[in-house]
Short mmCIF file of C-alpha atoms in Angstrom, two decimals:
data_model
loop_
_atom_site.label_atom_id
_atom_site.label_comp_id
_atom_site.label_asym_id
_atom_site.label_seq_id
_atom_site.Cartn_x
_atom_site.Cartn_y
_atom_site.Cartn_z
CA MET A 189 21.26 11.76 66.12
CA GLU A 190 23.76 9.86 68.26
CA GLU A 191 22.62 9.21 71.81
CA ASN A 192 25.97 10.30 73.28
CA TYR A 193 25.68 13.68 71.57
CA GLN A 194 22.13 14.13 72.81
CA GLN A 195 23.15 13.28 76.38
CA GLN A 196 26.15 15.62 76.22
CA LEU A 197 24.00 18.50 74.97
CA TYR A 198 21.42 17.96 77.70
CA ARG A 199 24.13 17.80 80.40
CA GLU A 200 25.46 21.15 79.19
CA MET A 201 21.95 22.61 79.32
CA ILE A 202 21.31 21.62 82.94
CA GLU A 203 24.83 22.11 84.36
CA TYR A 204 25.75 25.51 82.89
CA PHE A 205 24.18 28.70 84.24
CA TYR A 206 22.64 30.17 81.12
CA GLN A 207 21.51 33.77 81.09
CA ARG A 208 17.87 34.12 82.14
CA PHE A 209 15.99 37.23 83.13
CA ASP A 210 16.26 36.52 86.86
CA ARG A 211 20.06 36.33 86.55
CA TYR A 212 20.07 39.45 84.40
CA ILE A 213 18.01 41.60 86.78
CA VAL A 214 19.77 40.33 89.90
CA GLY A 215 23.07 41.28 88.26
CA LYS A 216 21.67 44.76 87.58
CA TRP A 217 20.41 45.44 91.10
CA TYR A 218 22.63 43.49 93.51
CA GLU A 219 25.04 45.97 95.03
CA GLY A 220 27.77 43.46 95.84
CA GLU A 221 30.02 41.15 93.79
CA LEU A 222 28.43 38.20 91.96
CA ASP A 223 31.24 35.66 91.79
CA GLY A 224 29.31 32.48 92.58
CA PRO A 225 25.83 30.95 92.70
CA ILE A 226 22.95 33.35 93.20
CA THR A 227 21.54 32.64 96.66
CA ASP A 228 18.06 33.52 97.96
CA ASP A 229 19.64 36.24 100.09
CA ILE A 230 21.26 37.84 97.02
CA ARG A 231 17.95 37.72 95.14
CA LYS A 232 16.09 39.37 98.03
CA ARG A 233 18.68 42.13 98.41
CA ALA A 234 18.60 42.91 94.69
CA TYR A 235 14.80 42.92 94.73
CA LYS A 236 14.71 45.27 97.71
CA THR A 237 16.99 47.74 95.92
CA LEU A 238 14.88 47.76 92.77
CA TYR A 239 11.53 47.85 94.56
CA GLY A 240 12.65 50.86 96.56
CA LYS A 241 13.04 52.71 93.26
CA VAL A 242 9.66 51.80 91.73
CA LYS A 243 7.22 51.22 94.62
CA SER A 244 5.63 54.64 94.10
CA GLU A 245 5.29 54.05 90.33
CA ASN A 246 2.53 52.04 88.66
CA VAL A 247 4.94 49.40 87.31
CA ALA A 248 3.64 46.00 88.49
CA ASN A 249 2.41 44.44 91.70
CA ARG A 250 4.92 43.40 94.32
CA GLN A 251 4.48 39.65 93.84
CA THR A 252 5.06 39.92 90.09
CA ILE A 253 8.33 41.79 90.60
CA ARG A 254 9.46 39.20 93.19
CA LYS A 255 8.92 36.47 90.58
CA TRP A 256 11.18 38.33 88.12
CA PHE A 257 13.98 37.90 90.67
CA GLY A 258 13.24 34.20 91.13
CA ILE A 259 12.19 34.63 94.76
CA GLY A 260 10.07 31.74 95.98
CA GLY A 261 10.53 29.59 92.87
CA LYS A 262 11.80 29.66 89.32
CA GLY A 263 12.13 33.18 87.95
CA SER A 264 9.51 34.39 85.48
CA THR A 265 10.24 36.43 82.37
CA PRO A 266 8.31 39.71 82.10
CA THR A 267 6.41 40.63 78.95
CA ARG A 268 7.54 43.46 76.70
CA ASN A 269 4.86 45.76 78.14
CA GLN A 270 5.99 44.97 81.68
CA ILE A 271 9.58 45.83 80.76
CA LEU A 272 8.42 49.09 79.17
CA ASN A 273 6.55 49.97 82.39
CA LEU A 274 9.63 49.06 84.43
CA VAL A 275 12.04 51.26 82.48
CA LEU A 276 9.56 54.14 82.73
CA GLY A 277 9.31 53.66 86.48
CA LEU A 278 13.09 53.56 86.78
CA HIS A 279 13.47 56.68 84.59
CA LEU A 280 16.21 55.04 82.55
CA SER A 281 17.83 56.47 79.44
CA ILE A 282 16.74 55.13 76.05
CA GLU A 283 20.02 53.21 75.75
CA GLU A 284 19.63 51.62 79.19
CA ALA A 285 16.00 50.74 78.45
CA GLU A 286 16.91 49.07 75.15
CA GLU A 287 19.40 46.90 76.99
CA TYR A 288 16.59 45.56 79.18
CA LEU A 289 14.67 44.65 76.02
CA GLN A 290 17.55 43.17 74.04
CA MET A 291 19.75 41.57 76.71
CA GLY A 292 17.16 41.03 79.43
CA ILE A 293 14.23 39.46 77.55
CA SER A 294 15.88 38.91 74.12
CA GLN A 295 13.43 41.13 72.25
CA PRO A 296 13.97 43.83 69.60
CA GLY A 297 14.81 47.37 70.63
CA PHE A 298 12.29 50.19 70.44
CA GLN A 299 9.83 50.05 67.55
CA VAL A 300 9.74 53.70 66.43
CA ASN A 301 6.91 52.88 63.98
CA ASP A 302 4.68 52.12 66.98
CA TYR A 303 3.19 55.35 68.34
CA LYS A 304 3.15 54.01 71.90
CA GLU A 305 6.87 53.24 71.88
CA PHE A 306 7.68 56.52 70.12
CA ILE A 307 5.90 58.36 72.96
CA LEU A 308 7.61 56.14 75.52
CA MET A 309 11.02 57.13 74.16
CA TYR A 310 10.04 60.79 74.62
CA CYS A 311 8.97 60.06 78.20
CA LEU A 312 12.34 58.46 78.94
CA GLU A 313 14.11 61.53 77.55
CA HIS A 314 12.08 63.79 79.86
CA GLN A 315 11.90 61.55 82.97
CA ILE A 316 8.11 61.19 82.64
CA GLY A 317 6.76 58.21 84.59
CA VAL A 318 4.12 55.55 83.86
CA ASP A 319 1.06 57.71 84.62
CA GLY A 320 2.31 60.64 82.54
CA TYR A 321 3.08 58.28 79.68
CA GLN A 322 -0.46 56.88 79.77
CA ARG A 323 -1.94 60.40 79.63
CA MET A 324 0.16 61.23 76.57
CA VAL A 325 -0.93 58.03 74.80
CA GLU A 326 -4.59 58.73 75.54
CA PHE A 327 -4.25 62.31 74.31
CA TYR A 328 -2.65 61.17 71.07
CA GLU A 329 -5.30 58.47 70.44
CA SER A 330 -8.13 60.92 71.06
CA HIS A 331 -6.78 63.30 68.38
CA CYS A 332 -6.02 60.72 65.67
CA LYS A 333 -8.12 60.13 62.57
CA LYS A 334 -9.61 56.65 62.48
CA ASP A 335 -9.91 56.77 58.68
CA ALA A 336 -6.24 57.69 58.17
CA GLU A 337 -4.25 55.83 55.52
CA TRP A 338 -0.96 54.49 56.82
CA LYS A 339 2.18 54.57 54.69
CA HIS A 340 3.14 50.92 54.24
CA GLU A 341 6.72 51.72 53.34
CA ALA A 342 10.03 51.54 55.20
CA HIS A 343 10.35 54.67 57.36
CA THR A 344 12.20 53.36 60.42
CA GLN A 345 15.37 55.37 59.83
CA TRP A 346 13.38 58.50 58.93
CA LEU A 347 11.42 58.28 62.17
CA THR A 348 14.61 57.65 64.15
CA ASP A 349 16.20 60.76 62.65
CA LYS A 350 13.05 62.81 63.24
CA PHE A 351 12.92 61.75 66.87
CA ALA A 352 16.42 63.17 67.36
CA GLU A 353 15.13 66.49 65.94
CA ILE A 354 11.91 66.77 67.96
CA LYS A 355 12.74 65.06 71.25
CA ASP A 356 13.32 68.42 72.94
CA TYR A 357 9.88 69.76 71.98
CA GLY A 358 7.35 70.39 74.72
CA ALA A 359 4.95 67.48 75.26
CA GLU A 360 2.05 69.17 73.45
CA ASP A 361 4.15 70.20 70.42
CA PHE A 362 5.65 66.71 70.29
CA LEU A 363 2.18 65.12 70.17
CA VAL A 364 0.99 67.63 67.57
CA TRP A 365 3.92 66.67 65.34
CA MET A 366 2.99 63.01 65.78
CA TYR A 367 -0.66 63.74 65.01
CA LYS A 368 0.31 65.54 61.79
CA ASN A 369 2.50 62.58 60.81
CA GLN A 370 0.06 59.86 61.91
CA ALA A 371 0.43 58.03 58.58
CA TYR A 372 4.00 57.00 59.46
CA PHE A 373 3.05 55.26 62.72
CA LYS A 374 1.80 52.06 61.12
CA GLY A 375 2.79 50.01 64.17
CA TYR A 376 5.31 47.62 62.66
CA SER A 377 8.68 47.60 60.92
CA LEU A 378 8.34 46.89 57.21
CA THR A 379 12.04 45.95 57.08
CA MET A 380 11.45 43.37 59.81
CA LEU A 381 8.38 41.96 58.07
CA ARG A 382 10.03 41.79 54.64
CA THR A 383 13.12 40.09 56.06
CA TYR A 384 10.98 37.43 57.70
CA GLN A 385 8.87 36.93 54.56
CA MET A 386 12.00 36.42 52.43
CA MET A 387 13.41 33.90 54.91
CA ILE A 388 10.09 32.02 54.99
CA GLU A 389 9.98 31.89 51.18
CA GLU A 390 13.53 30.49 50.94
CA CYS A 391 12.71 27.88 53.58
CA LEU A 392 9.54 26.90 51.72
CA GLU A 393 11.49 26.47 48.49
CA TYR A 394 13.82 24.01 50.22
CA VAL A 395 10.80 22.16 51.66
CA ARG A 396 9.16 21.94 48.22
CA SER A 397 12.44 20.78 46.66
CA ASP A 398 12.88 18.07 49.31
CA ASN A 399 9.31 16.87 48.73
CA ARG A 400 9.89 16.72 44.97
CA GLU A 401 13.01 14.59 45.49
CA VAL A 402 11.16 12.19 47.80
CA LEU A 403 8.32 12.01 45.28
CA MET A 404 10.65 11.18 42.39
CA ARG A 405 12.30 8.41 44.43
CA THR A 406 8.89 7.05 45.46
CA LEU A 407 7.82 6.90 41.79
CA GLU A 408 10.87 4.86 40.68
CA PRO A 409 9.56 1.35 41.56
CA THR A 410 6.02 2.13 40.33
CA GLY A 411 6.89 2.22 36.62
CA PHE A 412 6.09 5.94 36.31
CA TYR A 413 9.17 6.79 34.25
CA GLU A 414 8.46 4.00 31.74
CA TRP A 415 4.84 5.13 31.54
CA ALA A 416 5.92 8.74 30.99
CA LEU A 417 8.22 7.68 28.12
CA GLU A 418 5.49 5.60 26.47
CA ASN A 419 2.95 8.44 26.72
CA GLY A 420 5.27 11.25 25.60
CA VAL A 421 5.32 12.95 29.00
CA GLU A 422 8.52 14.98 29.27
CA LYS A 423 10.38 16.63 32.15
CA PRO A 424 9.73 18.69 34.12
CA TYR A 425 6.82 16.55 35.24
CA GLU A 426 3.66 18.31 36.32
CA ALA A 427 1.31 17.37 39.16
CA GLY A 428 -1.38 16.49 36.58
CA ASP A 429 0.97 14.02 34.85
CA ILE A 430 1.54 12.12 38.07
CA GLU A 431 -2.15 12.18 39.00
CA ARG A 432 -3.04 10.79 35.55
CA PHE A 433 -0.48 8.01 36.01
CA VAL A 434 -1.91 7.07 39.41
CA LYS A 435 -5.46 6.89 38.01
CA ASN A 436 -4.42 4.78 35.02
CA VAL A 437 -2.21 2.32 36.85
CA SER A 438 -4.49 1.85 39.86
CA ARG A 439 -7.21 0.57 37.46
CA ARG A 440 -5.02 -2.19 36.02
CA LYS A 441 -5.93 -5.77 36.74
CA GLU A 442 -2.28 -6.81 36.89
CA ASN A 443 0.16 -5.10 39.28
CA PRO A 444 -2.02 -2.11 40.16
CA LEU A 445 -0.85 0.44 42.71
CA SER A 446 -2.11 -0.34 46.19
CA GLU A 447 -4.31 2.09 48.10
CA VAL A 448 -1.37 2.83 50.39
CA GLN A 449 0.89 3.70 47.43
CA CYS A 450 -1.79 5.91 45.88
CA ARG A 451 -2.29 7.82 49.13
CA GLU A 452 1.46 8.25 49.64
CA ILE A 453 2.04 9.53 46.09
CA ARG A 454 -0.92 11.92 46.20
CA SER A 455 0.19 13.25 49.56
CA LEU A 456 3.67 13.94 48.20
CA VAL A 457 2.21 15.57 45.07
CA SER A 458 0.10 17.91 47.21
CA ARG A 459 3.21 18.97 49.15
CA ALA A 460 5.59 19.22 46.18
CA TYR A 461 3.20 21.01 43.80
CA ALA A 462 0.97 22.91 46.23
CA ASN A 463 -0.68 26.02 44.74
CA ARG A 464 -0.38 27.72 48.13
CA ASP A 465 2.50 27.56 50.57
CA ARG A 466 1.84 24.77 53.06
CA MET A 467 2.84 26.23 56.41
CA SER A 468 2.19 22.89 58.11
CA ASP A 469 5.03 21.33 56.06
CA LEU A 470 7.34 24.16 57.07
CA ILE A 471 6.45 23.81 60.75
CA THR A 472 7.12 20.07 60.65
CA GLU A 473 10.48 20.68 58.96
CA LEU A 474 11.59 23.45 61.33
CA TYR A 475 10.02 22.42 64.62
CA SER A 476 9.25 18.71 64.16
CA THR A 477 5.60 18.46 65.23
CA GLY A 478 5.58 21.98 66.62
CA LEU A 479 6.32 23.11 70.14
CA PRO A 480 4.07 21.61 72.79
CA GLY A 481 2.70 23.80 75.54
CA PRO A 482 4.35 24.03 78.99
CA SER A 483 2.28 21.19 80.48
CA ASP A 484 2.30 18.93 77.42
CA ARG A 485 3.52 15.43 78.25
CA ARG A 486 5.19 15.17 74.85
CA ASN A 487 7.83 17.70 75.92
CA SER A 488 11.37 16.38 75.68
CA GLU A 489 13.88 17.56 78.30
CA ILE A 490 15.28 20.03 75.79
CA GLN A 491 11.83 21.37 74.92
CA GLU A 492 11.13 21.81 78.60
CA ALA A 493 14.38 23.69 79.15
CA LEU A 494 13.75 25.96 76.15
CA LYS A 495 10.11 26.80 76.85
CA ASP A 496 10.98 30.27 78.22
CA GLU A 497 12.93 31.19 75.06
CA ILE A 498 10.74 29.82 72.27
CA HIS A 499 6.98 29.87 71.94
CA ARG A 500 4.51 27.51 70.32
CA VAL A 501 4.51 27.89 66.54
CA ASP A 502 1.61 26.70 64.40
CA GLY A 503 -0.01 27.65 61.10
CA LYS A 504 -2.21 30.24 62.79
CA TYR A 505 0.78 31.99 64.37
CA LEU A 506 2.75 32.08 61.10
CA SER A 507 -0.25 33.37 59.17
CA GLU A 508 -0.86 36.14 61.71
CA LEU A 509 2.80 37.12 61.70
CA LEU A 510 2.89 37.33 57.91
CA HIS A 511 -0.33 39.44 57.95
CA THR A 512 0.99 41.87 60.55
CA ALA A 513 0.28 44.91 58.34
CA LEU A 514 -3.47 44.24 58.12
CA LEU A 515 -3.82 43.25 61.76
CA LYS A 516 -1.86 46.27 63.00
CA GLU A 517 -3.95 48.66 60.93
CA ARG A 518 -7.17 47.23 62.36
CA GLN A 519 -5.71 47.32 65.87
CA MET A 520 -4.93 51.05 65.59
CA GLN A 521 -8.33 51.84 64.11
CA LEU A 522 -10.04 50.06 67.01
CA GLN A 523 -7.87 51.87 69.56
CA ILE A 524 -8.80 55.24 68.05
CA GLU A 525 -12.49 54.29 67.86
CA LEU A 526 -12.40 53.29 71.51
CA SER A 527 -10.98 56.68 72.51
CA GLU A 528 -13.87 58.38 70.65
CA THR A 529 -16.65 56.22 72.14
CA PRO A 530 -18.33 57.74 75.23
CA ASP A 531 -21.10 55.13 75.60
CA GLN A 532 -20.01 52.58 78.22
CA LEU A 533 -21.80 49.62 76.61
CA GLN A 534 -20.23 50.36 73.23
CA ARG A 535 -16.85 50.83 74.91
CA LYS A 536 -17.17 47.38 76.47
CA VAL A 537 -17.86 45.83 73.05
CA LYS A 538 -14.90 47.69 71.51
CA LYS A 539 -12.60 46.62 74.35
CA GLU A 540 -13.55 42.96 73.90
CA GLU A 541 -12.94 43.17 70.15
CA LEU A 542 -9.62 44.91 70.73
CA SER A 543 -8.58 42.34 73.34
CA LYS A 544 -9.20 39.48 70.89
CA LEU A 545 -7.32 41.28 68.15
CA ASN A 546 -4.36 41.99 70.44
CA GLN A 547 -3.89 38.24 70.84
CA ARG A 548 -3.42 37.95 67.06
CA VAL A 549 -0.87 40.75 66.71
CA HIS A 550 2.69 39.51 67.22
CA LEU A 551 6.07 41.18 67.33
CA LEU A 552 8.74 39.15 65.53
CA GLN A 553 10.94 37.34 68.06
CA ARG A 554 14.60 36.32 67.94
CA SER A 555 13.58 32.67 68.00
CA ASP A 556 11.40 33.20 64.90
CA VAL A 557 14.41 34.53 63.00
CA LEU A 558 17.19 32.32 64.38
CA ILE A 559 15.45 28.98 63.86
CA LEU A 560 14.85 29.94 60.21
CA ALA A 561 18.47 31.08 59.90
CA GLN A 562 19.80 27.77 61.27
CA TYR A 563 17.62 25.81 58.85
CA LEU A 564 18.75 27.91 55.87
CA ILE A 565 22.45 27.56 56.70
CA TYR A 566 22.01 23.81 57.20
CA LYS A 567 20.35 23.51 53.78
CA ARG A 568 22.84 25.75 51.99
CA ILE A 569 25.82 23.85 53.38
CA SER A 570 24.23 20.45 52.66
CA LEU A 571 23.57 21.47 49.05
CA ARG A 572 27.10 22.81 48.63
CA ILE A 573 28.64 19.61 50.02
CA GLU A 574 26.54 17.54 47.62
CA GLU A 575 27.24 19.68 44.54
CA GLU A 576 30.94 20.33 45.17
CA GLU A 577 31.65 16.96 46.84
CA THR A 578 33.39 18.69 49.74
CA ARG A 579 33.62 17.66 53.37
CA TYR A 580 31.69 19.16 56.25
CA ASP A 581 33.70 21.60 58.36
CA ALA A 582 32.10 22.37 61.73
CA GLU A 583 34.05 25.59 62.34
CA GLU A 584 33.19 26.98 58.92
CA ALA A 585 29.54 26.02 59.38
CA ARG A 586 29.31 27.74 62.76
CA GLU A 587 31.01 30.84 61.41
CA GLU A 588 28.63 30.96 58.44
CA PHE A 589 25.66 30.68 60.80
CA LEU A 590 27.05 33.41 63.07
CA LEU A 591 27.69 35.83 60.20
CA PHE A 592 24.31 35.20 58.57
CA GLY A 593 22.35 35.27 61.83
CA ASN A 594 24.08 38.31 63.28
CA ASP A 595 23.65 40.36 60.09
CA ILE A 596 19.90 39.73 60.21
CA LEU A 597 19.63 40.35 63.96
CA GLU A 598 21.50 43.64 63.71
CA SER A 599 19.21 44.84 60.90
CA LEU A 600 16.19 44.05 63.09
CA GLY A 601 17.46 45.71 66.26
CA MET A 602 18.06 42.44 68.12
CA ARG A 603 21.08 41.33 70.12
CA GLU A 604 23.70 39.17 68.43
CA ILE A 605 24.08 35.42 68.95
CA ASN A 606 25.54 34.72 72.37
CA ASN A 607 26.47 31.26 73.63
CA ASP A 608 25.54 32.31 77.18
CA TYR A 609 21.84 32.18 76.22
CA LEU A 610 20.30 28.72 76.03
CA LEU A 611 18.56 28.91 72.64
CA ASP A 612 21.69 30.36 71.03
CA HIS A 613 23.78 27.59 72.57
CA VAL A 614 21.49 24.85 71.25
CA LEU A 615 21.46 26.34 67.73
CA LEU A 616 25.26 26.58 67.70
CA ALA A 617 25.46 23.02 69.03
CA CYS A 618 23.51 21.85 65.95
CA PHE A 619 26.80 22.28 64.07
CA ASP A 620 28.56 19.43 65.87
CA LYS A 621 32.17 18.49 65.21
CA GLU A 622 31.32 15.48 63.08
CA GLU A 623 27.83 16.22 61.76
CA MET A 624 25.17 18.91 61.32
CA TYR A 625 21.72 18.58 62.85
CA LEU A 626 18.51 20.46 62.24
CA PHE A 627 16.99 22.21 65.24
CA ALA A 628 13.89 20.05 64.72
CA GLU A 629 16.03 16.92 65.19
CA VAL A 630 17.31 18.21 68.51
CA LEU A 631 13.76 18.99 69.67
CA GLU A 632 12.39 15.66 68.48
CA GLU A 633 15.05 13.61 70.25
#
């Protein structure tokens, strides 16, 4: 990556006022015109207006809400649960609440497959606040069957349509309907999970293909192809063929392979012919060495600027995301068991187990999807240029990324790509006028 391009991108990142949650919520609650920089006075006025609406509700403590507005330091981004509490306390409509999720914190809209969010939507329809919502959730959990079998099929649209039919029920009848249809509230969107799994698989295929190409080039000066011809080994070569070659040649007295060459070839074989998908290879390809934590000294300036929009990704996180169905099912069983357990000591044990499990259950984020999408478009275009011997066109590349990314985001209930948000801007900037870059290259630099 050219240094001038890197410097230009970083200047844009620090000079332009990208949309963050503090700017979003100030814009929502400041009663005057916002036609310039957001001053401390503007932040305090906006905060005062909002706090006056929710101070009697159990939304969040005062200091937490002040941080959302960026008062007394850099603004903090609320969690999804905090946003859900806020919209309940504000008694917003479902449409207004979804905007806070999608535009405010860049998360998916309501997950109708999740019983808590299904109940929350009902509460918004009927102007029920935080405490009333909690009572409805507890009532539902206490009447559920812990041994229920969830329907692991796509029912998002069916549940959305059903909500429109039953949203005017009384609270008790609404919860009875949910109880009778407990099997549909599996806690995650199968469409979302399948989309992510398909994207991961396509990315892994490119990673395996790249490793095979590097391996074949590495074998050229070793005499492997001559050895294969002499021993009747035909294409496509198998991992065992290459391993046999390494063993045979490394034993020769004349011109044996060095230990370094043997290690390099075996490492490439393990990546190119792995029996299981190597998530570590994918993480290296997509995120360089992964995303350091907020206080990690390895952070580049761009990593530091992006830390509020992308989270640390490692093999554990990917594995947990891909096993969402199993983790969600266990999470719901534990929640129901907890509601049925009167003994305080047993409740404490259940709560600790549930708390640990909650840390392993993840909702797919925009960054998870968009970074995969940018990698896939980069690879598809690179392959097309190589096969068709065409030239790179930056405008066409950006448009292809926008169409592909926005189609996926729309299907998952997420906002479309918007250059006013920092992560989106960096991903679009990867398709530079003269050359394409991988997101990992931008992070690494």
